[in-house]
Short mmCIF file of N, CA and C in Angstrom, two decimals:
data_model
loop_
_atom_site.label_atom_id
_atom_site.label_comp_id
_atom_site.label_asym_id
_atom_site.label_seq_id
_atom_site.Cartn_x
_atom_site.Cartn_y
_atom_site.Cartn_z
N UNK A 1 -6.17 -10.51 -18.28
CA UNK A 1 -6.86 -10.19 -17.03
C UNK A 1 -6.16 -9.01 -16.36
N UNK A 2 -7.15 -8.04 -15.82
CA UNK A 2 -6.45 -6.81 -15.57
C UNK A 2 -5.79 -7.44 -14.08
N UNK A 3 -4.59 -6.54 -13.90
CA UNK A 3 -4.16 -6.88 -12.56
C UNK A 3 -4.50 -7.10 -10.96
N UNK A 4 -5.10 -5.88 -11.34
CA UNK A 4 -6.16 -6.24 -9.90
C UNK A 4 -7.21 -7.27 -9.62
N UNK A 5 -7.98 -7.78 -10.98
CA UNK A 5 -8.56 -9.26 -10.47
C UNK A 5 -7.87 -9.92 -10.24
N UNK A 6 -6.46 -10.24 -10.61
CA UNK A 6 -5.50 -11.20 -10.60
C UNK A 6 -5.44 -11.11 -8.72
N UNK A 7 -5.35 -10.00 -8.63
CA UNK A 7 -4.65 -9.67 -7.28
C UNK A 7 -5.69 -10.61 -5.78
N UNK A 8 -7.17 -9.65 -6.48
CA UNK A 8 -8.35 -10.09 -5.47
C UNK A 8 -8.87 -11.28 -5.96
N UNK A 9 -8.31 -12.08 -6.59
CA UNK A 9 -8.80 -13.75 -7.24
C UNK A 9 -7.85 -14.06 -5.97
N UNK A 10 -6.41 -13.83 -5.37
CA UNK A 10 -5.67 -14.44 -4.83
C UNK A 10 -5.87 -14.34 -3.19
N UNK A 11 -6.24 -12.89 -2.96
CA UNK A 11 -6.02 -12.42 -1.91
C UNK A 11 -7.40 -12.55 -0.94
N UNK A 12 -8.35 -12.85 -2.12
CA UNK A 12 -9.66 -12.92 -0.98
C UNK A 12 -10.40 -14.77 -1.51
N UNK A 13 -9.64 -15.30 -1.83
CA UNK A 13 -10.03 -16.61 -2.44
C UNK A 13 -10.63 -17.41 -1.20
N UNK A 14 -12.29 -17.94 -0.86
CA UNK A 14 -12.64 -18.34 0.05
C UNK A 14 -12.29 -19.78 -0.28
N UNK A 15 -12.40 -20.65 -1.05
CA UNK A 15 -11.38 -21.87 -1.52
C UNK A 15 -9.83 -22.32 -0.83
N UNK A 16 -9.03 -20.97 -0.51
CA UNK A 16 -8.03 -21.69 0.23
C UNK A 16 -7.94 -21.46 1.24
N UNK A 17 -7.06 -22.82 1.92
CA UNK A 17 -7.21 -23.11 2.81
C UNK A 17 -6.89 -21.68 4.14
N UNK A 18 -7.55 -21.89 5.26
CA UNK A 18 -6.84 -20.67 6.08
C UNK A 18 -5.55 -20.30 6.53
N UNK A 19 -4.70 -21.26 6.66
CA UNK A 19 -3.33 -21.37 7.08
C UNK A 19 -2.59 -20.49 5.84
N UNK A 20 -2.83 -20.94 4.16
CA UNK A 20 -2.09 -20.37 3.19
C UNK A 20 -1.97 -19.13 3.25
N UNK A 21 -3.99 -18.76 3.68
CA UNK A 21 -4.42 -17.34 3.57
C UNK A 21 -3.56 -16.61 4.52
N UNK A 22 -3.25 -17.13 5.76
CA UNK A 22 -2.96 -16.27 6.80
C UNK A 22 -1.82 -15.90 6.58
N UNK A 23 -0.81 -16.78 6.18
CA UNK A 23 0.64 -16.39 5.62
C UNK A 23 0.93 -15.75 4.52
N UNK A 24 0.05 -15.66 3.46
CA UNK A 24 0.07 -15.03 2.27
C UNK A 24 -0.15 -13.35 3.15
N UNK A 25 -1.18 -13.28 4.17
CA UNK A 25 -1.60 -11.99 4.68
C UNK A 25 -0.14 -11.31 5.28
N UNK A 26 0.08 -12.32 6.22
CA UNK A 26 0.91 -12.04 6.86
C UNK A 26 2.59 -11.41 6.18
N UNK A 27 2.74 -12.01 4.93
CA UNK A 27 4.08 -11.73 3.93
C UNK A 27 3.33 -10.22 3.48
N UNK A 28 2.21 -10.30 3.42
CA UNK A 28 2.03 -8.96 2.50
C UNK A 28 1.87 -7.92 3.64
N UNK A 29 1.48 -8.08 4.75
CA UNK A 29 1.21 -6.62 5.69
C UNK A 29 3.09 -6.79 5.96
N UNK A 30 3.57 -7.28 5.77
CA UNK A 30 5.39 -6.74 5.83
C UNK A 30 5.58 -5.58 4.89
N UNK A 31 5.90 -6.18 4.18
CA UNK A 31 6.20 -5.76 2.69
C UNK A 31 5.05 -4.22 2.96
N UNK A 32 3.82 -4.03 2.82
CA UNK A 32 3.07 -3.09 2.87
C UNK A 32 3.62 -2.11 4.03
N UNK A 33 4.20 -2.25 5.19
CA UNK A 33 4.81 -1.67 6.42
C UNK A 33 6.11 -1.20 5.58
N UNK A 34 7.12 -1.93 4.78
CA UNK A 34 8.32 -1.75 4.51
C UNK A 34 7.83 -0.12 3.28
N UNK A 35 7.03 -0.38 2.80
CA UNK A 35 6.80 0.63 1.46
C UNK A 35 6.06 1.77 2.26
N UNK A 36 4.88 1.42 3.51
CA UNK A 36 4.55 2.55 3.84
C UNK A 36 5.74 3.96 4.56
N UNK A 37 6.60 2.92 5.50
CA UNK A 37 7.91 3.86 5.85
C UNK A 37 8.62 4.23 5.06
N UNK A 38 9.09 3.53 3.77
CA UNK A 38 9.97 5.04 3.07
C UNK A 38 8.59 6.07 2.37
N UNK A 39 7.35 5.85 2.29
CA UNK A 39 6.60 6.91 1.77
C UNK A 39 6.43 8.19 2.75
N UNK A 40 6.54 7.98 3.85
CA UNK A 40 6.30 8.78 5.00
C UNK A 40 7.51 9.18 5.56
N UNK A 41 8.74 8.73 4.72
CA UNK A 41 9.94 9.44 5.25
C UNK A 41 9.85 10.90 4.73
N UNK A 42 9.11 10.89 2.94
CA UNK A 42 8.85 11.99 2.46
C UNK A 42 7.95 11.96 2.00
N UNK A 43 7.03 12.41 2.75
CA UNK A 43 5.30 12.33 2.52
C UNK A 43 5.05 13.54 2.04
N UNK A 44 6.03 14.54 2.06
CA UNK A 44 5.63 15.74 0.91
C UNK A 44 5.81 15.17 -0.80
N UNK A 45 6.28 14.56 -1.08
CA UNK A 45 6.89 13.91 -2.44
C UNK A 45 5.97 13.39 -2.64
N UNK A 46 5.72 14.13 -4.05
CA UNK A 46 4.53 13.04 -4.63
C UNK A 46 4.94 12.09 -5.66
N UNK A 47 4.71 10.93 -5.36
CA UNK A 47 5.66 9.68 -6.05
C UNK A 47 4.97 8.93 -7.57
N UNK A 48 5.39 8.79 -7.91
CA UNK A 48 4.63 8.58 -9.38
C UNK A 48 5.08 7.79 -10.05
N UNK A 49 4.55 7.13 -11.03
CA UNK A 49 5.64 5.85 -12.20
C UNK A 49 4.63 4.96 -12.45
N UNK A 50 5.11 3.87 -13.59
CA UNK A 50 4.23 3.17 -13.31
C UNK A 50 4.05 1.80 -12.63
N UNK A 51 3.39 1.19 -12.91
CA UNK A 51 3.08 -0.04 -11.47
C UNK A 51 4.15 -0.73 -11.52
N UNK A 52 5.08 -1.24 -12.70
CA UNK A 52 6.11 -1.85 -12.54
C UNK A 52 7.74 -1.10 -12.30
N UNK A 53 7.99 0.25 -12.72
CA UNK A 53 8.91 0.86 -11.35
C UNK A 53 8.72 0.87 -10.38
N UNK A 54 7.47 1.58 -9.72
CA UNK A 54 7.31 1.32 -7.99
C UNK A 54 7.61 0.50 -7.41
N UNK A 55 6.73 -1.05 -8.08
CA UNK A 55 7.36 -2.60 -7.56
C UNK A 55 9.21 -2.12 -7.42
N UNK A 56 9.80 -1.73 -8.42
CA UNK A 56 11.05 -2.01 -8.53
C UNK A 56 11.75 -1.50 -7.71
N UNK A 57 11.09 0.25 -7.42
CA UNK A 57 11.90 1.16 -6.35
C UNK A 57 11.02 0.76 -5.04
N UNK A 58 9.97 0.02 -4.77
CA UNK A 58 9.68 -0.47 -3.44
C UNK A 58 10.53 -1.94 -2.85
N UNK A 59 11.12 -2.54 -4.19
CA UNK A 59 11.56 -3.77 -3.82
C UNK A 59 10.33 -4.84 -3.87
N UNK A 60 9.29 -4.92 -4.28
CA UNK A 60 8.30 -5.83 -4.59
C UNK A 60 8.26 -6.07 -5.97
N UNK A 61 7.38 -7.13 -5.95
CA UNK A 61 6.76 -7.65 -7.32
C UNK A 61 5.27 -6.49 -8.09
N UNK A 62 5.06 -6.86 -9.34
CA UNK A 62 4.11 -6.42 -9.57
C UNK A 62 2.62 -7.40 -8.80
N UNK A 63 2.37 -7.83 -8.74
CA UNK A 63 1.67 -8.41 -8.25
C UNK A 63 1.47 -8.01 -6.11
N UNK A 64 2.13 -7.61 -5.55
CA UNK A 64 1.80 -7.19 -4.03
C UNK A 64 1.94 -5.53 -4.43
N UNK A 65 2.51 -4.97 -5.42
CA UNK A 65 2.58 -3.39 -5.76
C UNK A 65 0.94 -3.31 -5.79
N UNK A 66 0.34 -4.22 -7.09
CA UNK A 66 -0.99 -4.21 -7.04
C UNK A 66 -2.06 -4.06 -6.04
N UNK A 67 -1.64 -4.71 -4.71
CA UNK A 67 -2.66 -4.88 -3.54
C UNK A 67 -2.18 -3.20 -3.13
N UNK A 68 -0.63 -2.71 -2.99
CA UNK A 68 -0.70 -1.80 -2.13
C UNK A 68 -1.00 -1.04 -3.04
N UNK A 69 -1.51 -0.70 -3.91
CA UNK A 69 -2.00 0.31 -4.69
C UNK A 69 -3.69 0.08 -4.36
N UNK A 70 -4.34 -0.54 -4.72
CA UNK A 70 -5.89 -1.31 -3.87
C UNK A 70 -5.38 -0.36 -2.83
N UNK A 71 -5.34 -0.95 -2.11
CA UNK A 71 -5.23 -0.60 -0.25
C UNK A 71 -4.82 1.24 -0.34
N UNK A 72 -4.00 1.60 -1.05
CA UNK A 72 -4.22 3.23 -0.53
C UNK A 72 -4.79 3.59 -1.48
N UNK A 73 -5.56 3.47 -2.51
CA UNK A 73 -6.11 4.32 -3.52
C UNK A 73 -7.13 5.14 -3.09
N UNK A 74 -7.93 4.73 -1.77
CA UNK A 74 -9.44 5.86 -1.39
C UNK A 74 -8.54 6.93 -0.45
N UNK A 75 -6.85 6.77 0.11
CA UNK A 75 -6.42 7.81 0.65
C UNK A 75 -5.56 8.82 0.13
N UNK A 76 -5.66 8.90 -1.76
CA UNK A 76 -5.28 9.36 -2.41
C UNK A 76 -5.86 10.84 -2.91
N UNK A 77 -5.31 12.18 -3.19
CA UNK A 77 -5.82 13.44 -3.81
C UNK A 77 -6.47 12.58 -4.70
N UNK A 78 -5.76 12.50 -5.34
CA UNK A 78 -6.14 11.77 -6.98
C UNK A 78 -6.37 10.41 -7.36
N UNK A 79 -7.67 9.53 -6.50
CA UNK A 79 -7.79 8.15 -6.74
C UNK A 79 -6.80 7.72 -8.58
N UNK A 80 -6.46 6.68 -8.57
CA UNK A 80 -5.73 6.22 -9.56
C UNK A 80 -7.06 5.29 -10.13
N UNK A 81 -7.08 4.92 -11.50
CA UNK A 81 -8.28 4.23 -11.99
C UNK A 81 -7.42 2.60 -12.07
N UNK A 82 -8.17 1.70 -10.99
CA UNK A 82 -6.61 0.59 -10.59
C UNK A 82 -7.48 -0.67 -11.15
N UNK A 83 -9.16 -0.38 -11.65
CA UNK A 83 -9.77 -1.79 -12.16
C UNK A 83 -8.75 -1.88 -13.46
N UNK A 84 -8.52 -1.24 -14.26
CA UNK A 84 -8.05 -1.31 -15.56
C UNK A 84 -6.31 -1.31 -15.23
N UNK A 85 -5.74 -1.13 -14.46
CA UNK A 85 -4.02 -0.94 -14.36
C UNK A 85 -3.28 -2.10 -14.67
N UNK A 86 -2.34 -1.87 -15.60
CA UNK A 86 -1.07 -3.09 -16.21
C UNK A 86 -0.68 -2.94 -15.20
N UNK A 87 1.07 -3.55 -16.11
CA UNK A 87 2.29 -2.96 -15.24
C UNK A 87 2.54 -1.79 -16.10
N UNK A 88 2.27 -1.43 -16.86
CA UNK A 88 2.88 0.17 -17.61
C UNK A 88 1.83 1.53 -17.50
N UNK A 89 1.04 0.85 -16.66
CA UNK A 89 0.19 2.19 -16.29
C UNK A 89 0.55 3.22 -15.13
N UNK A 90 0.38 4.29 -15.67
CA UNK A 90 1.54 5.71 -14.87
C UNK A 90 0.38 5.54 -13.55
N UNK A 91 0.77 5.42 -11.96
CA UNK A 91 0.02 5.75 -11.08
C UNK A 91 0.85 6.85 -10.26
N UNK A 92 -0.12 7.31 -9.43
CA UNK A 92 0.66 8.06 -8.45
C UNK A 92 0.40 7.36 -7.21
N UNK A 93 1.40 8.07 -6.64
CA UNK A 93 0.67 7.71 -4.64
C UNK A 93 0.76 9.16 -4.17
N UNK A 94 0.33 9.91 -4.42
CA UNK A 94 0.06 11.05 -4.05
C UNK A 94 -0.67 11.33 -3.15
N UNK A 95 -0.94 10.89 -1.68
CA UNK A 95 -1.92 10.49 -0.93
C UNK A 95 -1.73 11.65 0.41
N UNK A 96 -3.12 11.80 1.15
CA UNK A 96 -3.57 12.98 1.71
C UNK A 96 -2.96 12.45 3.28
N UNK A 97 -2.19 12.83 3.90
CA UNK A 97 -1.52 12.38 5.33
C UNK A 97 -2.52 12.58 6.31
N UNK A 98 -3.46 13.17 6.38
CA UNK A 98 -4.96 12.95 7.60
C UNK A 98 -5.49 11.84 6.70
N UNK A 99 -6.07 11.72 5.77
CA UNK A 99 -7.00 10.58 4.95
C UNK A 99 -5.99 9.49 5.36
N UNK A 100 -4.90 9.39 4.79
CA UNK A 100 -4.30 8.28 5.32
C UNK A 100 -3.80 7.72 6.37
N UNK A 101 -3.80 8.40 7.64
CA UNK A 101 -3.57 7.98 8.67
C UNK A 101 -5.18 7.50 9.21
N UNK A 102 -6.43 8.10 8.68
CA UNK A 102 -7.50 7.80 8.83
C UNK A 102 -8.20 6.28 9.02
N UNK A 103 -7.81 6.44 7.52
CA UNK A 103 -8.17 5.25 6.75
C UNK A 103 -7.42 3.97 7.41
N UNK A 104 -6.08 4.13 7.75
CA UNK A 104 -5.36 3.29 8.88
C UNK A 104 -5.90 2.79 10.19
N UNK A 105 -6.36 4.09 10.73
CA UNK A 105 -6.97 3.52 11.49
C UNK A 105 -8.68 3.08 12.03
N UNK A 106 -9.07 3.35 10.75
CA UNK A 106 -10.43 2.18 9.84
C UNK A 106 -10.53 1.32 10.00
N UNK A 107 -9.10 0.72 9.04
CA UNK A 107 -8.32 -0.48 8.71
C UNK A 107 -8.21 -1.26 10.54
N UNK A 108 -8.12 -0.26 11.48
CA UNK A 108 -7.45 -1.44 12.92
C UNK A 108 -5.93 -1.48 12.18
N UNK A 109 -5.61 -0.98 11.59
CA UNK A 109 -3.69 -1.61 11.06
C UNK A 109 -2.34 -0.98 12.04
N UNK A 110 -2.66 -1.42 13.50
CA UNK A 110 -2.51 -0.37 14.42
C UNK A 110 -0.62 -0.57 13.63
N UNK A 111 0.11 -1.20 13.27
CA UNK A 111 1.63 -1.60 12.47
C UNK A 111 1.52 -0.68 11.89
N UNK A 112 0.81 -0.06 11.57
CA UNK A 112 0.85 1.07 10.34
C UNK A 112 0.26 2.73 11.10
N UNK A 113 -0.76 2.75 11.69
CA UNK A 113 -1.22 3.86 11.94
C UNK A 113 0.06 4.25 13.59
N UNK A 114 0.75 3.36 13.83
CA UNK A 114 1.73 3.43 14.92
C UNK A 114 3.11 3.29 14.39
N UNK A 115 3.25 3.52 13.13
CA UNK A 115 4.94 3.90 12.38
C UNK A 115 5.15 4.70 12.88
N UNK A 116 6.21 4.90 13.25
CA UNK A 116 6.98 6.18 14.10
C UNK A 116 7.32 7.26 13.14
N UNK A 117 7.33 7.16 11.44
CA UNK A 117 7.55 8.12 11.07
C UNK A 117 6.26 9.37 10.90
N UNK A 118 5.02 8.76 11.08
CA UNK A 118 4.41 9.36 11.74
C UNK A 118 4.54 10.56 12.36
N UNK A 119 5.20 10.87 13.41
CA UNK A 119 5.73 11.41 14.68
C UNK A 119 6.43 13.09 13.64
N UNK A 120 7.35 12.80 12.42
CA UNK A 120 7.68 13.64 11.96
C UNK A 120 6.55 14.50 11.25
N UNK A 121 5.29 14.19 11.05
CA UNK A 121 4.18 14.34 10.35
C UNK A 121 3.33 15.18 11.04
N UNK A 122 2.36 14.18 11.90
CA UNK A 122 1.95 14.72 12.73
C UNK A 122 2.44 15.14 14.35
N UNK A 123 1.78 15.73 15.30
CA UNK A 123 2.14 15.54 16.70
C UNK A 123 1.33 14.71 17.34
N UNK A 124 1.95 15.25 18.61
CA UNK A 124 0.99 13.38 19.18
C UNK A 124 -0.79 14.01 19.52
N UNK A 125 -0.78 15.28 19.75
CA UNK A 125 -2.28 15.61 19.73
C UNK A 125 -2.45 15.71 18.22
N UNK A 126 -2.25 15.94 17.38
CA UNK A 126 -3.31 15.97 16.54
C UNK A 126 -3.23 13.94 15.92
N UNK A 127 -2.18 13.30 16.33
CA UNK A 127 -2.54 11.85 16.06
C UNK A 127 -3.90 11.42 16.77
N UNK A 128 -3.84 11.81 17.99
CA UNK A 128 -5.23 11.59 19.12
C UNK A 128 -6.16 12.21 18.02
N UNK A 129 -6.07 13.18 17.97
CA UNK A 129 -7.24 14.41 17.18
C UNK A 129 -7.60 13.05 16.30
N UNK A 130 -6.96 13.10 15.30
CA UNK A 130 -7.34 12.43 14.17
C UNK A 130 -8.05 10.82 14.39
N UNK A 131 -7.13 10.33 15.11
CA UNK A 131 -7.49 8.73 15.62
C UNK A 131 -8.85 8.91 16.25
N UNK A 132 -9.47 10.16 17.19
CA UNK A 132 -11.07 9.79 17.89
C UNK A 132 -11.49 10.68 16.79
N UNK A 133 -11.30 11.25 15.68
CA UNK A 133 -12.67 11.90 14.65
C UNK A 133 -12.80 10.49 13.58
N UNK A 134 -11.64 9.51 13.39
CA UNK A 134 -12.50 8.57 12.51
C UNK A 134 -12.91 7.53 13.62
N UNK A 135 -12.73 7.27 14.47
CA UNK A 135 -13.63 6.68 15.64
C UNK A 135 -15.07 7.09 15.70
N UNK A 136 -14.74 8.14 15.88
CA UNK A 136 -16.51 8.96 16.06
C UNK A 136 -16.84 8.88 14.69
N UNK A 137 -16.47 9.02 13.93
CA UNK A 137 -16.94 8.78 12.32
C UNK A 137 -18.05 7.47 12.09
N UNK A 138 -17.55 6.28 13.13
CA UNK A 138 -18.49 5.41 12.47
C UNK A 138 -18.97 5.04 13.70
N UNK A 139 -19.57 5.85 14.82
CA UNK A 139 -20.16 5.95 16.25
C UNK A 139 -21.68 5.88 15.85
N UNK A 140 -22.33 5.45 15.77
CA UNK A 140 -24.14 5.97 15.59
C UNK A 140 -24.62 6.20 17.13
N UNK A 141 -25.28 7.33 16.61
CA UNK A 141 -25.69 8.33 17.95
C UNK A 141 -27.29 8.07 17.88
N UNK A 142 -28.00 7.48 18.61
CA UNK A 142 -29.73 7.78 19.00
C UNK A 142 -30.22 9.26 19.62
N UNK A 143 -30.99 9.47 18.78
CA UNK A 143 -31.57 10.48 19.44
C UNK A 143 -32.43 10.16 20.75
N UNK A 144 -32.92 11.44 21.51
CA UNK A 144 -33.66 10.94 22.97
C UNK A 144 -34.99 10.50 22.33
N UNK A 145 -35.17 9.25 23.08
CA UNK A 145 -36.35 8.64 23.05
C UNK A 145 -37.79 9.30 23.39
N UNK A 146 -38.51 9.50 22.59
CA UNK A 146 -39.97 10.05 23.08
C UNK A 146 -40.87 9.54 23.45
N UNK A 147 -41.11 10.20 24.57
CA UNK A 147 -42.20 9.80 26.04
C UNK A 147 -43.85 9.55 25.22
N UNK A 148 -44.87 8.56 25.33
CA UNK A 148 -45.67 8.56 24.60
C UNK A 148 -46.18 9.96 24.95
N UNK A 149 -46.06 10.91 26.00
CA UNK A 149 -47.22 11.65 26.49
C UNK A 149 -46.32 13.16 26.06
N UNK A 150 -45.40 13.31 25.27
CA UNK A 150 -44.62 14.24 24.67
C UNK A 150 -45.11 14.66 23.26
N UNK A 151 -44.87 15.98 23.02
CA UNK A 151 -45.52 16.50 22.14
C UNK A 151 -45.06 15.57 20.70
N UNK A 152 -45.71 15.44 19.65
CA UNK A 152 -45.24 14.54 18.77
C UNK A 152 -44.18 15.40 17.75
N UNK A 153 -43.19 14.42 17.00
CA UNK A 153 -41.93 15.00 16.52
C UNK A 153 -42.50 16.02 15.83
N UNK A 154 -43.89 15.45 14.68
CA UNK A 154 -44.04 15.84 13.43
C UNK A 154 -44.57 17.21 13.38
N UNK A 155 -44.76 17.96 14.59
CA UNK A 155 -45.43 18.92 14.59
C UNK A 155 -46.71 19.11 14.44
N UNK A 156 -47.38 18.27 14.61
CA UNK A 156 -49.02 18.26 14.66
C UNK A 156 -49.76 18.77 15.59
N UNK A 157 -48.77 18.90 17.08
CA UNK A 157 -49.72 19.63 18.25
C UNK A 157 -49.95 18.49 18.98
N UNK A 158 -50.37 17.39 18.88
CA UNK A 158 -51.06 15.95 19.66
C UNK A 158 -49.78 15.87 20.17
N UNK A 159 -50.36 14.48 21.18
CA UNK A 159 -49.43 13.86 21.77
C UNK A 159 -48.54 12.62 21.30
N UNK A 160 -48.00 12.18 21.37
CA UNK A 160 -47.42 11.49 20.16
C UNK A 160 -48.01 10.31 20.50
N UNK A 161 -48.92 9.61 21.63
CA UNK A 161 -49.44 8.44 21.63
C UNK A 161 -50.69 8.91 21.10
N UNK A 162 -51.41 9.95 20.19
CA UNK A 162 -52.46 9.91 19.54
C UNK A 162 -51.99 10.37 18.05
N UNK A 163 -50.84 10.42 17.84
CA UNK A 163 -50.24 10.70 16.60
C UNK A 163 -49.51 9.96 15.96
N UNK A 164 -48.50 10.17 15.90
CA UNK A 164 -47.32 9.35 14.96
C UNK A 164 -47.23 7.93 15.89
N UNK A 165 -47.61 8.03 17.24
CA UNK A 165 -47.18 6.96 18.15
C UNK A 165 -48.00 5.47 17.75
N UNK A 166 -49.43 6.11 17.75
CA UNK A 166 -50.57 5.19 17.51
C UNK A 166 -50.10 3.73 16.73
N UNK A 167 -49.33 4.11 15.65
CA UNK A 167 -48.89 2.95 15.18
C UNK A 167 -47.55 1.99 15.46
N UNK A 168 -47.35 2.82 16.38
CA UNK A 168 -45.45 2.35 16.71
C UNK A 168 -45.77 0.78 17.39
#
């Protein structure tokens, strides 16, 4: 079984109980905080190996390496192909510092998108910058509502309560 089902058989299992789940969550957003700060000590370094060194130089198991590889792979240059990944498969974390502070704060992972190493990265306006463009990212905007007695969208000339409206 490739690793990552192993991973999401465990981590999203609606079968156990909530208490296990919450502590299993709770051990892993540590551990995920502990690996995101030394990556962002040198977030120019592009880090590489495969799934079972990282575990080794993050201090984890293969098995939570697995989730944090899941969890940053869409904020990566180079998504890693992680359905199929052992432990001897070469990945990178080569990951984009706007995408990933993004995606953080997607996530709500305010522990993470509020690491202070951060601070060496970005400044505090472009953290704002970045934090309200993926805000507004998933904002849905209405357009102005049309008056029945307003010209109709479609360009027909009528009024839109003898046009497109008629059926609304």
């Amino acid at each position: 079984m490739a690793l990552l089902e192993e991973w999401r058989k465990v981590a999203y299992n609606e079968n156990t109980d909530k208490g296990t789940l919450q502590k299993f969550w709770s051990t892993y957003f540590l551990l995920e905080k502990g690996i995101y700060e030394k990556l962002l000590e040198n977030s120019e370094e592009a880090v590489s190996g495969t799934v079972k060194e990282l575990a080794e130089k993050y201090g984890t198991d293969v098995f939570n390496m697995t989730g944090f590889l899941d969890g940053i792979n869409d904020s990566l240059k180079q998504p890693n192909d992680i359905e199929t990944m052992e432990e001897d498969t070469v990945v990178s974390l080569d990951f984009d510092n706007a995408l990933l502070y993004k995606n953080m704060v997607d996530a709500k992972a305010d522990w993470l998108y509020e690491l202070p190493q951060w601070d060496k990265i970005f400044t505090a306006e472009e953290k704002k910058k970045l934090y309200r463009e993926q805000k507004a990212s998933g904002t849905i905007v209405k357009g102005p509502k049309i008056g029945r007695n307003d010209p109709c969208p479609c360009g027909s000339g009528l009024k839109y309560k003898k046009c497109c409206g008629k059926n609304a």
